[in-house]
């Protein structure tokens, strides 16, 4: 019993002392509250900055990621729309080209009373000065049919026909000889005739022009129809350099052919030309 009372008497003062110390500590905290907070913020500031930056970077990364995703989707949508517009433009241009070609066919047919067949160039053989077109025997194409463009410039003639395509020999082919007439403003003087000989590489020369006839640069050459293959008055080329030698019976000239394969992809085949 005495031992119990002794322990009780010992614990009570300890509790009392603990309470007093706790109250004193609370008072000190209240007294130095600002200082403790300042010390805590000072110590924890680098850590807080790191967390804040990490959070900010993560936030920025997420925002950038979301924005990138949105931009990617937007760009994809724009690309699709752009492709659709380009396709529509291509279709409209093709339709416009076809309509223009049909108008040109009607115009030429009304002027010359020719039956024209519209064709596309699908290949060029620069070694043989020939072209490949997308019309053949199933379209009524025959050998020796003349081939022109919408300005009535002569390109050549069909020389090999297949079922669905044909080869056209250009007038610049080395084996080609074309009878021509030199167009003059003077209608009183007798016409001047000659022959255009192909030299290959899309070039040709004017030959067998009589020495006593005057020809000059920029004179226009047109078909004469004397050989019976081509209708008359188709455009061939123009003289660029006259070559005259008194020791030869004829004068020659360097010429510039009017056909241009780089600027055209549609031609016309004259399907019903007959020698007059």
PDB file of C-alpha atoms in Angstrom:
ATOM      1  CA  UNK A   1       0.000   0.000   0.000  1.00  0.00           C
ATOM      2  CA  UNK A   2       2.797   2.358   0.848  1.00  0.00           C
ATOM      3  CA  UNK A   3       4.569   1.448  -2.398  1.00  0.00           C
ATOM      4  CA  UNK A   4       1.472   2.289  -4.438  1.00  0.00           C
ATOM      5  CA  UNK A   5       1.070   5.656  -2.726  1.00  0.00           C
ATOM      6  CA  UNK A   6       4.736   6.407  -3.335  1.00  0.00           C
ATOM      7  CA  UNK A   7       4.426   5.681  -7.083  1.00  0.00           C
ATOM      8  CA  UNK A   8       1.281   7.797  -7.286  1.00  0.00           C
ATOM      9  CA  UNK A   9       2.964  10.692  -5.582  1.00  0.00           C
ATOM     10  CA  UNK A  10       5.884  10.395  -8.024  1.00  0.00           C
ATOM     11  CA  UNK A  11       3.765  10.296 -11.250  1.00  0.00           C
ATOM     12  CA  UNK A  12       1.589  13.272 -10.421  1.00  0.00           C
ATOM     13  CA  UNK A  13       4.465  15.788 -10.228  1.00  0.00           C
ATOM     14  CA  UNK A  14       5.864  14.412 -13.516  1.00  0.00           C
ATOM     15  CA  UNK A  15       2.507  14.921 -15.239  1.00  0.00           C
ATOM     16  CA  UNK A  16       2.252  18.384 -13.815  1.00  0.00           C
ATOM     17  CA  UNK A  17       5.769  19.246 -14.992  1.00  0.00           C
ATOM     18  CA  UNK A  18       4.927  17.864 -18.475  1.00  0.00           C
ATOM     19  CA  UNK A  19       1.801  20.010 -18.680  1.00  0.00           C
ATOM     20  CA  UNK A  20       3.746  23.088 -17.664  1.00  0.00           C
ATOM     21  CA  UNK A  21       6.478  22.380 -20.261  1.00  0.00           C
ATOM     22  CA  UNK A  22       3.855  21.851 -22.957  1.00  0.00           C
ATOM     23  CA  UNK A  23       2.126  25.132 -22.100  1.00  0.00           C
ATOM     24  CA  UNK A  24       5.464  26.925 -22.139  1.00  0.00           C
ATOM     25  CA  UNK A  25       6.242  25.386 -25.584  1.00  0.00           C
ATOM     26  CA  UNK A  26       2.882  26.490 -26.938  1.00  0.00           C
ATOM     27  CA  UNK A  27       3.525  29.954 -25.653  1.00  0.00           C
ATOM     28  CA  UNK A  28       6.930  30.063 -27.303  1.00  0.00           C
ATOM     29  CA  UNK A  29       5.427  28.908 -30.610  1.00  0.00           C
ATOM     30  CA  UNK A  30       2.835  31.629 -30.422  1.00  0.00           C
ATOM     31  CA  UNK A  31       5.462  34.149 -29.505  1.00  0.00           C
ATOM     32  CA  UNK A  32       7.860  33.178 -32.280  1.00  0.00           C
ATOM     33  CA  UNK A  33       5.268  32.050 -34.855  1.00  0.00           C
ATOM     34  CA  UNK A  34       6.506  34.297 -37.665  1.00  0.00           C
ATOM     35  CA  UNK A  35      10.119  33.323 -37.088  1.00  0.00           C
ATOM     36  CA  UNK A  36       9.315  29.594 -37.172  1.00  0.00           C
ATOM     37  CA  UNK A  37       7.254  29.970 -40.319  1.00  0.00           C
ATOM     38  CA  UNK A  38       9.993  31.989 -41.970  1.00  0.00           C
ATOM     39  CA  UNK A  39      12.576  29.356 -41.065  1.00  0.00           C
ATOM     40  CA  UNK A  40      10.338  26.582 -42.362  1.00  0.00           C
ATOM     41  CA  UNK A  41       9.703  28.379 -45.664  1.00  0.00           C
ATOM     42  CA  UNK A  42      13.398  29.157 -46.044  1.00  0.00           C
ATOM     43  CA  UNK A  43      14.389  25.538 -45.508  1.00  0.00           C
ATOM     44  CA  UNK A  44      11.614  24.121 -47.652  1.00  0.00           C
ATOM     45  CA  UNK A  45      11.826  26.714 -50.461  1.00  0.00           C
ATOM     46  CA  UNK A  46      14.200  24.776 -52.782  1.00  0.00           C
ATOM     47  CA  UNK A  47      12.123  21.656 -52.366  1.00  0.00           C
ATOM     48  CA  UNK A  48       8.915  23.558 -53.064  1.00  0.00           C
ATOM     49  CA  UNK A  49      10.445  25.151 -56.154  1.00  0.00           C
ATOM     50  CA  UNK A  50      11.483  21.783 -57.495  1.00  0.00           C
ATOM     51  CA  UNK A  51       8.021  20.371 -56.957  1.00  0.00           C
ATOM     52  CA  UNK A  52       6.434  23.470 -58.481  1.00  0.00           C
ATOM     53  CA  UNK A  53       8.712  23.386 -61.510  1.00  0.00           C
ATOM     54  CA  UNK A  54       8.160  19.700 -61.920  1.00  0.00           C
ATOM     55  CA  UNK A  55       4.437  20.247 -61.687  1.00  0.00           C
ATOM     56  CA  UNK A  56       4.648  23.190 -64.088  1.00  0.00           C
ATOM     57  CA  UNK A  57       6.757  21.271 -66.570  1.00  0.00           C
ATOM     58  CA  UNK A  58       4.429  18.325 -66.357  1.00  0.00           C
ATOM     59  CA  UNK A  59       1.509  20.633 -66.880  1.00  0.00           C
ATOM     60  CA  UNK A  60       3.234  22.334 -69.814  1.00  0.00           C
ATOM     61  CA  UNK A  61       4.179  18.960 -71.256  1.00  0.00           C
ATOM     62  CA  UNK A  62       0.622  17.761 -71.011  1.00  0.00           C
ATOM     63  CA  UNK A  63      -0.670  20.975 -72.533  1.00  0.00           C
ATOM     64  CA  UNK A  64       1.912  20.780 -75.327  1.00  0.00           C
ATOM     65  CA  UNK A  65       1.104  17.126 -75.889  1.00  0.00           C
ATOM     66  CA  UNK A  66      -2.591  17.856 -76.114  1.00  0.00           C
ATOM     67  CA  UNK A  67      -1.985  20.854 -78.356  1.00  0.00           C
ATOM     68  CA  UNK A  68       0.337  18.782 -80.576  1.00  0.00           C
ATOM     69  CA  UNK A  69      -2.325  16.154 -80.849  1.00  0.00           C
ATOM     70  CA  UNK A  70      -4.869  18.783 -81.795  1.00  0.00           C
ATOM     71  CA  UNK A  71      -2.479  20.341 -84.341  1.00  0.00           C
ATOM     72  CA  UNK A  72      -1.725  16.937 -85.839  1.00  0.00           C
ATOM     73  CA  UNK A  73      -5.418  16.219 -86.224  1.00  0.00           C
ATOM     74  CA  UNK A  74      -5.999  19.706 -87.647  1.00  0.00           C
ATOM     75  CA  UNK A  75      -3.135  19.291 -90.140  1.00  0.00           C
ATOM     76  CA  UNK A  76      -4.422  15.883 -91.155  1.00  0.00           C
ATOM     77  CA  UNK A  77      -7.897  17.302 -91.712  1.00  0.00           C
ATOM     78  CA  UNK A  78      -6.435  20.200 -93.711  1.00  0.00           C
ATOM     79  CA  UNK A  79      -4.327  17.842 -95.816  1.00  0.00           C
ATOM     80  CA  UNK A  80      -7.360  15.708 -96.596  1.00  0.00           C
ATOM     81  CA  UNK A  81      -9.377  18.815 -97.478  1.00  0.00           C
ATOM     82  CA  UNK A  82      -6.497  20.120 -99.595  1.00  0.00           C
ATOM     83  CA  UNK A  83      -6.277  16.823-101.473  1.00  0.00           C
ATOM     84  CA  UNK A  84     -10.022  16.902-102.076  1.00  0.00           C
ATOM     85  CA  UNK A  85      -9.769  20.456-103.426  1.00  0.00           C
ATOM     86  CA  UNK A  86      -6.813  19.533-105.643  1.00  0.00           C
ATOM     87  CA  UNK A  87      -8.759  16.594-106.996  1.00  0.00           C
ATOM     88  CA  UNK A  88     -11.747  18.835-107.715  1.00  0.00           C
ATOM     89  CA  UNK A  89      -9.468  21.360-109.434  1.00  0.00           C
ATOM     90  CA  UNK A  90      -7.885  18.573-111.480  1.00  0.00           C
ATOM     91  CA  UNK A  91     -11.313  17.308-112.548  1.00  0.00           C
ATOM     92  CA  UNK A  92     -12.431  20.834-113.463  1.00  0.00           C
ATOM     93  CA  UNK A  93      -9.226  21.463-115.419  1.00  0.00           C
ATOM     94  CA  UNK A  94      -9.607  18.149-117.219  1.00  0.00           C
ATOM     95  CA  UNK A  95     -13.228  18.961-118.033  1.00  0.00           C
ATOM     96  CA  UNK A  96     -12.230  22.430-119.197  1.00  0.00           C
ATOM     97  CA  UNK A  97      -9.492  20.942-121.397  1.00  0.00           C
ATOM     98  CA  UNK A  98     -11.868  18.387-122.862  1.00  0.00           C
ATOM     99  CA  UNK A  99     -14.496  21.045-123.548  1.00  0.00           C
ATOM    100  CA  UNK A 100     -11.877  23.284-125.166  1.00  0.00           C
ATOM    101  CA  UNK A 101     -10.692  20.378-127.295  1.00  0.00           C
ATOM    102  CA  UNK A 102     -14.260  19.654-128.406  1.00  0.00           C
ATOM    103  CA  UNK A 103     -14.765  23.307-129.332  1.00  0.00           C
ATOM    104  CA  UNK A 104     -11.532  23.227-131.336  1.00  0.00           C
ATOM    105  CA  UNK A 105     -12.641  20.058-133.123  1.00  0.00           C
ATOM    106  CA  UNK A 106     -15.925  21.727-134.102  1.00  0.00           C
ATOM    107  CA  UNK A 107     -14.090  24.854-135.270  1.00  0.00           C
ATOM    108  CA  UNK A 108     -11.601  22.964-137.436  1.00  0.00           C
ATOM    109  CA  UNK A 109     -14.272  20.669-138.840  1.00  0.00           C
ATOM    110  CA  UNK A 110     -16.407  23.653-139.805  1.00  0.00           C
ATOM    111  CA  UNK A 111     -13.440  25.334-141.517  1.00  0.00           C
ATOM    112  CA  UNK A 112     -11.983  22.302-143.304  1.00  0.00           C
ATOM    113  CA  UNK A 113     -14.857  19.821-143.192  1.00  0.00           C
ATOM    114  CA  UNK A 114     -12.559  17.236-141.630  1.00  0.00           C
ATOM    115  CA  UNK A 115     -13.533  14.389-139.380  1.00  0.00           C
ATOM    116  CA  UNK A 116     -11.223  14.799-136.400  1.00  0.00           C
ATOM    117  CA  UNK A 117     -10.428  12.210-133.746  1.00  0.00           C
ATOM    118  CA  UNK A 118      -9.147  13.541-130.429  1.00  0.00           C
ATOM    119  CA  UNK A 119      -6.134  11.683-129.058  1.00  0.00           C
ATOM    120  CA  UNK A 120      -3.583  11.961-126.254  1.00  0.00           C
ATOM    121  CA  UNK A 121       0.191  11.665-126.466  1.00  0.00           C
ATOM    122  CA  UNK A 122       1.271   8.794-124.216  1.00  0.00           C
ATOM    123  CA  UNK A 123       4.908   8.424-125.256  1.00  0.00           C
ATOM    124  CA  UNK A 124       7.755  10.125-127.135  1.00  0.00           C
ATOM    125  CA  UNK A 125      10.619   8.408-128.972  1.00  0.00           C
ATOM    126  CA  UNK A 126      13.276  11.061-129.520  1.00  0.00           C
ATOM    127  CA  UNK A 127      15.593   8.608-131.327  1.00  0.00           C
ATOM    128  CA  UNK A 128      13.080   7.903-134.100  1.00  0.00           C
ATOM    129  CA  UNK A 129      11.262  11.262-133.935  1.00  0.00           C
ATOM    130  CA  UNK A 130       7.958   9.567-133.281  1.00  0.00           C
ATOM    131  CA  UNK A 131       5.203   9.683-130.689  1.00  0.00           C
ATOM    132  CA  UNK A 132       2.729   7.168-129.311  1.00  0.00           C
ATOM    133  CA  UNK A 133      -0.977   8.070-129.129  1.00  0.00           C
ATOM    134  CA  UNK A 134      -3.884   6.395-127.354  1.00  0.00           C
ATOM    135  CA  UNK A 135      -6.039   5.661-130.409  1.00  0.00           C
ATOM    136  CA  UNK A 136      -5.792   2.597-132.645  1.00  0.00           C
ATOM    137  CA  UNK A 137      -7.602   0.372-135.094  1.00  0.00           C
ATOM    138  CA  UNK A 138     -10.602  -0.032-132.801  1.00  0.00           C
ATOM    139  CA  UNK A 139     -11.035   3.749-133.036  1.00  0.00           C
ATOM    140  CA  UNK A 140     -10.912   3.738-136.825  1.00  0.00           C
ATOM    141  CA  UNK A 141      -7.281   4.842-137.122  1.00  0.00           C
ATOM    142  CA  UNK A 142      -5.460   3.939-140.342  1.00  0.00           C
ATOM    143  CA  UNK A 143      -1.911   4.369-141.557  1.00  0.00           C
ATOM    144  CA  UNK A 144      -0.947   7.708-143.171  1.00  0.00           C
ATOM    145  CA  UNK A 145      -3.702   9.672-141.420  1.00  0.00           C
ATOM    146  CA  UNK A 146      -2.418  13.236-140.765  1.00  0.00           C
ATOM    147  CA  UNK A 147      -1.932  14.398-137.172  1.00  0.00           C
ATOM    148  CA  UNK A 148      -2.343  18.060-136.213  1.00  0.00           C
ATOM    149  CA  UNK A 149      -3.035  20.246-133.185  1.00  0.00           C
ATOM    150  CA  UNK A 150      -5.830  22.751-132.579  1.00  0.00           C
ATOM    151  CA  UNK A 151      -3.881  25.541-134.329  1.00  0.00           C
ATOM    152  CA  UNK A 152      -3.635  23.360-137.462  1.00  0.00           C
ATOM    153  CA  UNK A 153       0.076  22.828-136.962  1.00  0.00           C
ATOM    154  CA  UNK A 154       1.191  19.643-138.687  1.00  0.00           C
ATOM    155  CA  UNK A 155       2.920  17.093-136.442  1.00  0.00           C
ATOM    156  CA  UNK A 156       3.169  14.121-138.775  1.00  0.00           C
ATOM    157  CA  UNK A 157       1.275  11.037-139.907  1.00  0.00           C
ATOM    158  CA  UNK A 158       0.250   7.691-138.476  1.00  0.00           C
ATOM    159  CA  UNK A 159       2.688   5.019-139.679  1.00  0.00           C
ATOM    160  CA  UNK A 160       1.945   2.016-137.450  1.00  0.00           C
ATOM    161  CA  UNK A 161      -1.465   1.081-136.045  1.00  0.00           C
ATOM    162  CA  UNK A 162      -2.236  -1.282-133.173  1.00  0.00           C
ATOM    163  CA  UNK A 163      -5.547  -2.181-131.588  1.00  0.00           C
ATOM    164  CA  UNK A 164      -5.707   0.592-128.984  1.00  0.00           C
ATOM    165  CA  UNK A 165      -2.766   2.844-129.813  1.00  0.00           C
ATOM    166  CA  UNK A 166      -0.708   4.041-132.779  1.00  0.00           C
ATOM    167  CA  UNK A 167       2.725   5.409-133.650  1.00  0.00           C
ATOM    168  CA  UNK A 168       3.010   8.761-135.359  1.00  0.00           C
ATOM    169  CA  UNK A 169       6.012   9.654-137.503  1.00  0.00           C
ATOM    170  CA  UNK A 170       6.859  13.298-136.936  1.00  0.00           C
ATOM    171  CA  UNK A 171       7.781  15.494-139.902  1.00  0.00           C
ATOM    172  CA  UNK A 172      11.265  15.792-138.385  1.00  0.00           C
ATOM    173  CA  UNK A 173      11.903  12.058-138.886  1.00  0.00           C
ATOM    174  CA  UNK A 174      14.906  11.504-141.174  1.00  0.00           C
ATOM    175  CA  UNK A 175      12.864   9.430-143.611  1.00  0.00           C
ATOM    176  CA  UNK A 176      10.177  12.074-143.986  1.00  0.00           C
ATOM    177  CA  UNK A 177       9.912  14.411-146.995  1.00  0.00           C
ATOM    178  CA  UNK A 178       7.093  16.920-147.085  1.00  0.00           C
ATOM    179  CA  UNK A 179       6.089  19.108-150.027  1.00  0.00           C
ATOM    180  CA  UNK A 180       5.454  22.681-148.872  1.00  0.00           C
ATOM    181  CA  UNK A 181       4.570  26.095-150.157  1.00  0.00           C
ATOM    182  CA  UNK A 182       6.176  29.301-148.907  1.00  0.00           C
ATOM    183  CA  UNK A 183       3.472  31.706-147.832  1.00  0.00           C
ATOM    184  CA  UNK A 184       3.937  35.224-149.243  1.00  0.00           C
ATOM    185  CA  UNK A 185       2.014  38.427-148.743  1.00  0.00           C
ATOM    186  CA  UNK A 186       2.363  39.061-152.470  1.00  0.00           C
ATOM    187  CA  UNK A 187      -0.522  37.172-154.062  1.00  0.00           C
ATOM    188  CA  UNK A 188       0.399  38.315-157.579  1.00  0.00           C
ATOM    189  CA  UNK A 189       3.717  36.464-157.807  1.00  0.00           C
ATOM    190  CA  UNK A 190       3.619  32.733-158.557  1.00  0.00           C
ATOM    191  CA  UNK A 191       3.825  30.484-155.511  1.00  0.00           C
ATOM    192  CA  UNK A 192       7.172  29.183-154.282  1.00  0.00           C
ATOM    193  CA  UNK A 193       7.390  25.491-153.600  1.00  0.00           C
ATOM    194  CA  UNK A 194       9.977  23.381-151.877  1.00  0.00           C
ATOM    195  CA  UNK A 195      10.388  20.337-149.675  1.00  0.00           C
ATOM    196  CA  UNK A 196      10.942  19.953-145.953  1.00  0.00           C
ATOM    197  CA  UNK A 197      13.329  17.112-145.102  1.00  0.00           C
ATOM    198  CA  UNK A 198      13.511  15.736-141.601  1.00  0.00           C
ATOM    199  CA  UNK A 199      16.940  15.690-139.982  1.00  0.00           C
ATOM    200  CA  UNK A 200      16.053  13.964-136.733  1.00  0.00           C
ATOM    201  CA  UNK A 201      16.197  15.355-133.192  1.00  0.00           C
ATOM    202  CA  UNK A 202      12.971  17.290-133.943  1.00  0.00           C
ATOM    203  CA  UNK A 203      14.628  19.428-136.631  1.00  0.00           C
ATOM    204  CA  UNK A 204      14.270  19.764-140.417  1.00  0.00           C
ATOM    205  CA  UNK A 205      15.575  21.806-143.351  1.00  0.00           C
ATOM    206  CA  UNK A 206      13.989  23.423-146.367  1.00  0.00           C
ATOM    207  CA  UNK A 207      15.312  22.091-149.676  1.00  0.00           C
ATOM    208  CA  UNK A 208      14.943  22.260-153.490  1.00  0.00           C
ATOM    209  CA  UNK A 209      13.818  25.878-153.630  1.00  0.00           C
ATOM    210  CA  UNK A 210      14.726  27.372-157.042  1.00  0.00           C
ATOM    211  CA  UNK A 211      17.663  29.793-156.953  1.00  0.00           C
ATOM    212  CA  UNK A 212      15.739  32.466-158.816  1.00  0.00           C
ATOM    213  CA  UNK A 213      13.030  32.691-156.147  1.00  0.00           C
ATOM    214  CA  UNK A 214      13.501  35.033-153.219  1.00  0.00           C
ATOM    215  CA  UNK A 215      13.007  33.609-149.755  1.00  0.00           C
ATOM    216  CA  UNK A 216      13.912  35.255-146.464  1.00  0.00           C
ATOM    217  CA  UNK A 217      13.913  34.752-142.722  1.00  0.00           C
ATOM    218  CA  UNK A 218      10.512  34.415-141.039  1.00  0.00           C
ATOM    219  CA  UNK A 219       8.786  33.287-144.238  1.00  0.00           C
ATOM    220  CA  UNK A 220       6.037  30.836-143.236  1.00  0.00           C
ATOM    221  CA  UNK A 221       5.934  27.295-144.604  1.00  0.00           C
ATOM    222  CA  UNK A 222       2.587  25.561-145.168  1.00  0.00           C
ATOM    223  CA  UNK A 223       1.585  22.229-146.691  1.00  0.00           C
ATOM    224  CA  UNK A 224       0.984  22.220-150.424  1.00  0.00           C
ATOM    225  CA  UNK A 225      -0.844  18.847-150.643  1.00  0.00           C
ATOM    226  CA  UNK A 226       1.211  17.976-153.756  1.00  0.00           C
ATOM    227  CA  UNK A 227       2.366  14.668-152.274  1.00  0.00           C
ATOM    228  CA  UNK A 228      -1.211  13.719-151.458  1.00  0.00           C
ATOM    229  CA  UNK A 229      -0.649  12.763-147.826  1.00  0.00           C
ATOM    230  CA  UNK A 230      -1.544  16.014-146.090  1.00  0.00           C
ATOM    231  CA  UNK A 231      -4.269  18.609-146.677  1.00  0.00           C
ATOM    232  CA  UNK A 232      -3.088  21.976-147.908  1.00  0.00           C
ATOM    233  CA  UNK A 233      -2.474  25.067-145.766  1.00  0.00           C
ATOM    234  CA  UNK A 234      -1.427  23.252-142.576  1.00  0.00           C
ATOM    235  CA  UNK A 235       1.272  25.134-140.681  1.00  0.00           C
ATOM    236  CA  UNK A 236       4.754  23.597-140.826  1.00  0.00           C
ATOM    237  CA  UNK A 237       7.372  26.129-139.690  1.00  0.00           C
ATOM    238  CA  UNK A 238       9.295  29.265-140.596  1.00  0.00           C
ATOM    239  CA  UNK A 239      12.635  30.069-142.214  1.00  0.00           C
ATOM    240  CA  UNK A 240      15.394  31.117-139.822  1.00  0.00           C
ATOM    241  CA  UNK A 241      18.471  31.118-142.106  1.00  0.00           C
ATOM    242  CA  UNK A 242      18.668  31.113-145.913  1.00  0.00           C
ATOM    243  CA  UNK A 243      21.541  29.121-147.456  1.00  0.00           C
ATOM    244  CA  UNK A 244      22.281  29.937-151.070  1.00  0.00           C
ATOM    245  CA  UNK A 245      25.079  28.531-153.223  1.00  0.00           C
ATOM    246  CA  UNK A 246      25.344  29.558-156.904  1.00  0.00           C
ATOM    247  CA  UNK A 247      27.103  26.291-157.669  1.00  0.00           C
ATOM    248  CA  UNK A 248      24.017  24.291-156.641  1.00  0.00           C
ATOM    249  CA  UNK A 249      20.736  24.206-158.572  1.00  0.00           C
ATOM    250  CA  UNK A 250      18.612  24.848-155.490  1.00  0.00           C
ATOM    251  CA  UNK A 251      18.767  26.955-152.362  1.00  0.00           C
ATOM    252  CA  UNK A 252      18.146  25.593-148.885  1.00  0.00           C
ATOM    253  CA  UNK A 253      17.235  27.096-145.545  1.00  0.00           C
ATOM    254  CA  UNK A 254      17.363  26.306-141.892  1.00  0.00           C
ATOM    255  CA  UNK A 255      13.854  26.256-140.450  1.00  0.00           C
ATOM    256  CA  UNK A 256      12.068  26.212-137.119  1.00  0.00           C
ATOM    257  CA  UNK A 257       9.243  23.697-136.962  1.00  0.00           C
ATOM    258  CA  UNK A 258       6.077  24.902-135.283  1.00  0.00           C
ATOM    259  CA  UNK A 259       5.197  21.730-133.390  1.00  0.00           C
ATOM    260  CA  UNK A 260       6.190  21.663-129.720  1.00  0.00           C
ATOM    261  CA  UNK A 261       5.868  18.407-127.808  1.00  0.00           C
ATOM    262  CA  UNK A 262       6.664  20.027-124.465  1.00  0.00           C
ATOM    263  CA  UNK A 263       3.615  22.265-124.447  1.00  0.00           C
ATOM    264  CA  UNK A 264       0.898  19.928-125.659  1.00  0.00           C
ATOM    265  CA  UNK A 265      -0.559  16.530-124.823  1.00  0.00           C
ATOM    266  CA  UNK A 266      -3.654  16.431-127.032  1.00  0.00           C
ATOM    267  CA  UNK A 267      -3.677  16.108-130.803  1.00  0.00           C
ATOM    268  CA  UNK A 268      -6.184  15.519-133.589  1.00  0.00           C
ATOM    269  CA  UNK A 269      -6.131  12.826-136.236  1.00  0.00           C
ATOM    270  CA  UNK A 270      -7.716  13.760-139.556  1.00  0.00           C
ATOM    271  CA  UNK A 271      -9.793  10.699-140.214  1.00  0.00           C
ATOM    272  CA  UNK A 272     -11.357  11.365-143.606  1.00  0.00           C
ATOM    273  CA  UNK A 273      -8.819  13.260-145.717  1.00  0.00           C
ATOM    274  CA  UNK A 274      -8.896  12.336-149.389  1.00  0.00           C
ATOM    275  CA  UNK A 275      -6.570  13.528-152.111  1.00  0.00           C
ATOM    276  CA  UNK A 276      -8.268  16.175-154.212  1.00  0.00           C
TER     277      UNK A 276
END
